Structure formats: structure tokens, C-alpha cells
mmCIF file of the C-alpha atoms, coordinates in Angstrom:
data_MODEL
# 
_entry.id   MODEL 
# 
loop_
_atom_site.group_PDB 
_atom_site.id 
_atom_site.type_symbol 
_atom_site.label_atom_id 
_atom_site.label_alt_id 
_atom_site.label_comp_id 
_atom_site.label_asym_id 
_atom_site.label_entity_id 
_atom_site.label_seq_id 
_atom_site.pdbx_PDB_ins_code 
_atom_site.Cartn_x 
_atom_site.Cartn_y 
_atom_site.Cartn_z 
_atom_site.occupancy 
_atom_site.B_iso_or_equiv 
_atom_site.pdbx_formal_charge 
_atom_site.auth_seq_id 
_atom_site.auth_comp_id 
_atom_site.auth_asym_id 
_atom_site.auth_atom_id 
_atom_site.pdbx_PDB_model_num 
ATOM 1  C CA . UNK A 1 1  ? 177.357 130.759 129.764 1.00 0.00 ? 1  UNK A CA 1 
ATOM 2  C CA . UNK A 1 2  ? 175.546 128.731 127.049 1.00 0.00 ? 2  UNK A CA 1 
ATOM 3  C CA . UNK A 1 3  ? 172.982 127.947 129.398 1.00 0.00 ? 3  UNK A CA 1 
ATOM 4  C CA . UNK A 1 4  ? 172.674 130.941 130.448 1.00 0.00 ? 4  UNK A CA 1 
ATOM 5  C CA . UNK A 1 5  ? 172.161 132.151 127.021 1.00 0.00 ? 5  UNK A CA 1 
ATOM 6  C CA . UNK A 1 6  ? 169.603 129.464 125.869 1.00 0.00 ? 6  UNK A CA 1 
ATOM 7  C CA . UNK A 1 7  ? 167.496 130.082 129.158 1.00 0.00 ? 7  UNK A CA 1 
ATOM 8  C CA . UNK A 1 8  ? 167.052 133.680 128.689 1.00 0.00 ? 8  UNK A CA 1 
ATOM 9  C CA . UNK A 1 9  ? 166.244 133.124 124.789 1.00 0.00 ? 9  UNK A CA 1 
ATOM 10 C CA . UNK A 1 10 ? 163.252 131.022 125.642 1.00 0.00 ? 10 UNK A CA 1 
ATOM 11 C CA . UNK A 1 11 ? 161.346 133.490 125.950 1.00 0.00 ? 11 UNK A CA 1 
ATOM 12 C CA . UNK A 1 12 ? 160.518 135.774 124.022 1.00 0.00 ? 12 UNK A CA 1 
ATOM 13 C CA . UNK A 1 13 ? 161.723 139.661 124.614 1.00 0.00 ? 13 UNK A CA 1 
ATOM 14 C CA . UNK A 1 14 ? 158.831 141.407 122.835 1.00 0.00 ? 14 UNK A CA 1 
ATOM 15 C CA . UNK A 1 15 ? 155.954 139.540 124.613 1.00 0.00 ? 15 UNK A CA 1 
ATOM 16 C CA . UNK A 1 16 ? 153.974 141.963 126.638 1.00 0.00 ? 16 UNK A CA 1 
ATOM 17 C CA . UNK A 1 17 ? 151.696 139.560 129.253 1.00 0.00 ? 17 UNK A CA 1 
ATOM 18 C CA . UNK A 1 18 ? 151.325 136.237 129.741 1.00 0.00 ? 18 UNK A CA 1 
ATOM 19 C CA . UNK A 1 19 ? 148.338 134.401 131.586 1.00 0.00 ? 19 UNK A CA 1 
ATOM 20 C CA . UNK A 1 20 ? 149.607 131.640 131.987 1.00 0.00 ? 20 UNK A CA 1 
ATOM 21 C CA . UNK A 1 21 ? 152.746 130.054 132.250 1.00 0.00 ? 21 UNK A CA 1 
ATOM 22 C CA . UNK A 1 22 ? 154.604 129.000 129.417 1.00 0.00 ? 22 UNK A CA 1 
ATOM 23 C CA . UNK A 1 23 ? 151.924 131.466 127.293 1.00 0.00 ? 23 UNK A CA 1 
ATOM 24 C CA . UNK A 1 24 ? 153.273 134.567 126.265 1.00 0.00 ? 24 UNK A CA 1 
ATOM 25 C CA . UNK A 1 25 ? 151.750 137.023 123.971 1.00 0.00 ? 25 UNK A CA 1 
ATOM 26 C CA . UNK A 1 26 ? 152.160 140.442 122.402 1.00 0.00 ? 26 UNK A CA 1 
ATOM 27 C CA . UNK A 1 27 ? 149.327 142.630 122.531 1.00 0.00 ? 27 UNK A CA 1 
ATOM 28 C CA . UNK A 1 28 ? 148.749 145.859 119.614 1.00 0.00 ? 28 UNK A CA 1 
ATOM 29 C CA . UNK A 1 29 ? 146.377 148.535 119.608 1.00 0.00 ? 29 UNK A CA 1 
ATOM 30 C CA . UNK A 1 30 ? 145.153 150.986 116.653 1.00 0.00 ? 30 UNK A CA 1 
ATOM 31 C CA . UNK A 1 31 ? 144.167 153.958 118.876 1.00 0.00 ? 31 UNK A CA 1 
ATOM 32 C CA . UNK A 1 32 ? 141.727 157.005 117.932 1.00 0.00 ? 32 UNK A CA 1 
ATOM 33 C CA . UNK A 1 33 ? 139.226 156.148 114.814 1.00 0.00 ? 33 UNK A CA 1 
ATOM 34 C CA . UNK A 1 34 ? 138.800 152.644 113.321 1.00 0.00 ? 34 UNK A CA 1 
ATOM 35 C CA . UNK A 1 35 ? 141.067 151.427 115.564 1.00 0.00 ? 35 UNK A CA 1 
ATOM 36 C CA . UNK A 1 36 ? 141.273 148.072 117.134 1.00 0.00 ? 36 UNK A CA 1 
ATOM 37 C CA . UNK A 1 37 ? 143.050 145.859 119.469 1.00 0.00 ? 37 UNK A CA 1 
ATOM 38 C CA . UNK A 1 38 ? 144.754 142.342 118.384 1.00 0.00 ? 38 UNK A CA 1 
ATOM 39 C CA . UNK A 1 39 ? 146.333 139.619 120.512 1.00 0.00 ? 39 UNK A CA 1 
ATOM 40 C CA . UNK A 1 40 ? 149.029 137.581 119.087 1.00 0.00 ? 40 UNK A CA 1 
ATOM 41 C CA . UNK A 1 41 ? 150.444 134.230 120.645 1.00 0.00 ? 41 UNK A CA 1 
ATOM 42 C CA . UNK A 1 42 ? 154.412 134.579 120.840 1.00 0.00 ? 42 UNK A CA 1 
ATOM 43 C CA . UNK A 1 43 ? 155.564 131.035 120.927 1.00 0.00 ? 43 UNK A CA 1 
ATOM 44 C CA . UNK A 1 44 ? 152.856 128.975 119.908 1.00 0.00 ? 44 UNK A CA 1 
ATOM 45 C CA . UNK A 1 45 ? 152.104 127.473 123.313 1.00 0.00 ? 45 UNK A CA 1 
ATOM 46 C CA . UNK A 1 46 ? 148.708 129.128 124.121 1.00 0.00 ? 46 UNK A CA 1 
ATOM 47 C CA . UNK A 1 47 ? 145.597 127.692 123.411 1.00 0.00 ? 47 UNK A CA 1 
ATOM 48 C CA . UNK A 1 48 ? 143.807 130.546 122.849 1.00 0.00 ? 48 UNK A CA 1 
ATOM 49 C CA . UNK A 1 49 ? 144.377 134.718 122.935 1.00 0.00 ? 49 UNK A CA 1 
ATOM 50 C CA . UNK A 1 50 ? 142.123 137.077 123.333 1.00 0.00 ? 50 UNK A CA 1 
ATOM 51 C CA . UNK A 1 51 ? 141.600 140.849 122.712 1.00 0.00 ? 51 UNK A CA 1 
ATOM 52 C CA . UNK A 1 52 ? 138.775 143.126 123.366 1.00 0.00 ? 52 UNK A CA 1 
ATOM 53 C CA . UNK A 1 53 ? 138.390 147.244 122.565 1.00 0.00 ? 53 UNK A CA 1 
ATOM 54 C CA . UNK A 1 54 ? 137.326 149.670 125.147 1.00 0.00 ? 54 UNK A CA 1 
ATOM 55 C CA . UNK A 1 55 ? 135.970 153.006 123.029 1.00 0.00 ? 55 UNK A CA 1 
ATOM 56 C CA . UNK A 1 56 ? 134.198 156.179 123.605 1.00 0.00 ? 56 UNK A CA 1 
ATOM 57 C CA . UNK A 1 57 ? 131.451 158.369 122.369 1.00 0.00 ? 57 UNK A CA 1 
ATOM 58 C CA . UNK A 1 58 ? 131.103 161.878 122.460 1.00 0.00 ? 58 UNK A CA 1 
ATOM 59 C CA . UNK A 1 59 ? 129.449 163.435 125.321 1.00 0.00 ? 59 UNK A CA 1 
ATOM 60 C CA . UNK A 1 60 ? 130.141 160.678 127.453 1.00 0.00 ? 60 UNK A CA 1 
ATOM 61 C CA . UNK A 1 61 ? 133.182 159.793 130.181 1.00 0.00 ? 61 UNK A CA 1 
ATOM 62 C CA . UNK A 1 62 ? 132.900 156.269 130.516 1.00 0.00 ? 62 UNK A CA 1 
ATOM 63 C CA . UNK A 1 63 ? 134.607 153.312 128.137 1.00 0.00 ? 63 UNK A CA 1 
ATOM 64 C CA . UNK A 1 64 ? 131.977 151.229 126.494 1.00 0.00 ? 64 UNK A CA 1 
ATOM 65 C CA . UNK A 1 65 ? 134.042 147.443 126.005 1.00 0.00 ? 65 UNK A CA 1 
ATOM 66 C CA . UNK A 1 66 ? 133.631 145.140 122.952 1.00 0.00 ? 66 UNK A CA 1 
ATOM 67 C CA . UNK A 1 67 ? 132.732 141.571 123.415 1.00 0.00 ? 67 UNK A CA 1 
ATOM 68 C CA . UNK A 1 68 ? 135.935 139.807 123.986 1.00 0.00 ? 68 UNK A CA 1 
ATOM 69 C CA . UNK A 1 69 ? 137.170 138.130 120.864 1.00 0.00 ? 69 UNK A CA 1 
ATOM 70 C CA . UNK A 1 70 ? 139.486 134.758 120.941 1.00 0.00 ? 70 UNK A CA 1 
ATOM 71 C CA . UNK A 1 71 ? 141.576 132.909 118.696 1.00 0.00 ? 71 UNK A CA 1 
ATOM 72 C CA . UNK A 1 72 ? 144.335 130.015 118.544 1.00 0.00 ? 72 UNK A CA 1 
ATOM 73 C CA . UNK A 1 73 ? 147.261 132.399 117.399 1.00 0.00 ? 73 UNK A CA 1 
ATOM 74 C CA . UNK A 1 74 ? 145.340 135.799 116.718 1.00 0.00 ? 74 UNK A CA 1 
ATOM 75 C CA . UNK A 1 75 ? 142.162 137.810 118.566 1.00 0.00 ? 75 UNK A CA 1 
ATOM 76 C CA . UNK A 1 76 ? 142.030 140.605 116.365 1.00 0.00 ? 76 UNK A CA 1 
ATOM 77 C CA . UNK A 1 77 ? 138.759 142.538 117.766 1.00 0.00 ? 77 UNK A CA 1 
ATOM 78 C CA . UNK A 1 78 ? 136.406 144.464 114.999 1.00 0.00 ? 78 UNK A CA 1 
ATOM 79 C CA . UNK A 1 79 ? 137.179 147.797 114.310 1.00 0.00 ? 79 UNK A CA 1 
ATOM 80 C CA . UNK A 1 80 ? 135.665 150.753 116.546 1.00 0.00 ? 80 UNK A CA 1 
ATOM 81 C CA . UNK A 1 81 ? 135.096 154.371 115.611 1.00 0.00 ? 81 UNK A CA 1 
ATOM 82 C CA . UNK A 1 82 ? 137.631 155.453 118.818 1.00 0.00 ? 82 UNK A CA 1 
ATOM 83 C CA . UNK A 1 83 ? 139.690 153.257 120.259 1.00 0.00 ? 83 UNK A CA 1 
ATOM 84 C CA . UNK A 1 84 ? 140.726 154.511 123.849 1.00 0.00 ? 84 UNK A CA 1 
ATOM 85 C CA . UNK A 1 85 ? 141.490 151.071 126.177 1.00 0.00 ? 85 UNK A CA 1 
ATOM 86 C CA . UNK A 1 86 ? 142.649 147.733 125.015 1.00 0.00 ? 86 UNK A CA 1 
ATOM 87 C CA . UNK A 1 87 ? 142.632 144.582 127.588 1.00 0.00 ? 87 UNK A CA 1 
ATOM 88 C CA . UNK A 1 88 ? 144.699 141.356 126.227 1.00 0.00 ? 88 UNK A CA 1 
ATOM 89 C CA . UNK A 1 89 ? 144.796 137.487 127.322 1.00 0.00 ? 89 UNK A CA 1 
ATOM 90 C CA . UNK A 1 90 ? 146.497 134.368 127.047 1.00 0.00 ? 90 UNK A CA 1 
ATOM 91 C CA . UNK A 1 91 ? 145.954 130.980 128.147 1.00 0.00 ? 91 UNK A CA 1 
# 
């Protein structure tokens, strides 16, 4: 039972991807105006995230993408007048 228990704590319940193995990460996203999308590593085993913010502008039905921004422990991309899409990545 105990290893039972300590395998399924290893990883972490809240992470929502993971790229590759042993990198999970949760991902968070500000929709609608100045919103933005951040990647977060969840267990300090990735060597970089990355987050980028898909938006839209009136008249138009296509999402226009941000550059994708990376970091060690947090991609946090810059802020965007309407956030619609969000794409997230570990590794």
C-alpha cells in the first residue's frame, strides 16, 4: 500500500501536460482583454516551459499567435488585448 501511495504522489495531480517525461507542468490562461497565458514547471524537473497567446481582432476569424515565450520555471507570455487560444510546453 505504501508504495502504492508514494508512486501515485510523484506526480503531481494538478499538472495539465507534460512534454516530456518526468516534466510536468500546469498551464493558466487570462481569457478576453489583457489576458495572457503562463506556463509553470510542476516539479522542478523541466528545463524550460513555454507559453504563447493566440488572440483576435475585430472583423477578423482567424487567431493571430504570440511569439512563444520560455523560461526555467515560468513562460508567462505579454499581455494581449483578447486572449482566445493558449498553447503550453515542457521539456
Amino acid at each position: 500500500m505504501a508504495a502504492v501511495l508514494a508512486t501515485a504522489l510523484a506526480f503531481p495531480l494538478f499538472a495539465s501536460g507534460a512534454d516530456a517525461a518526468g516534466c510536468p507542468y500546469t498551464s493558466f490562461k487570462q481569457y478576453g482583454k489583457n489576458g495572457y497565458a503562463r506556463t509553470t514547471d510542476a516539479n522542478g524537473q523541466c528545463s524550460k516551459v513555454g507559453a504563447r497567446a493566440g488572440f483576435s481582432v475585430s472583423g477578423t476569424t482567424s487567431t493571430i499567435w504570440t511569439s512563444r515565450t520560455y523560461g526555467g520555471d515560468v513562460a508567462q507570455t505579454p499581455t494581449v488585448s483578447n486572449l482566445v487560444a493558449s498553447d503550453h510546453s515542457g521539456e
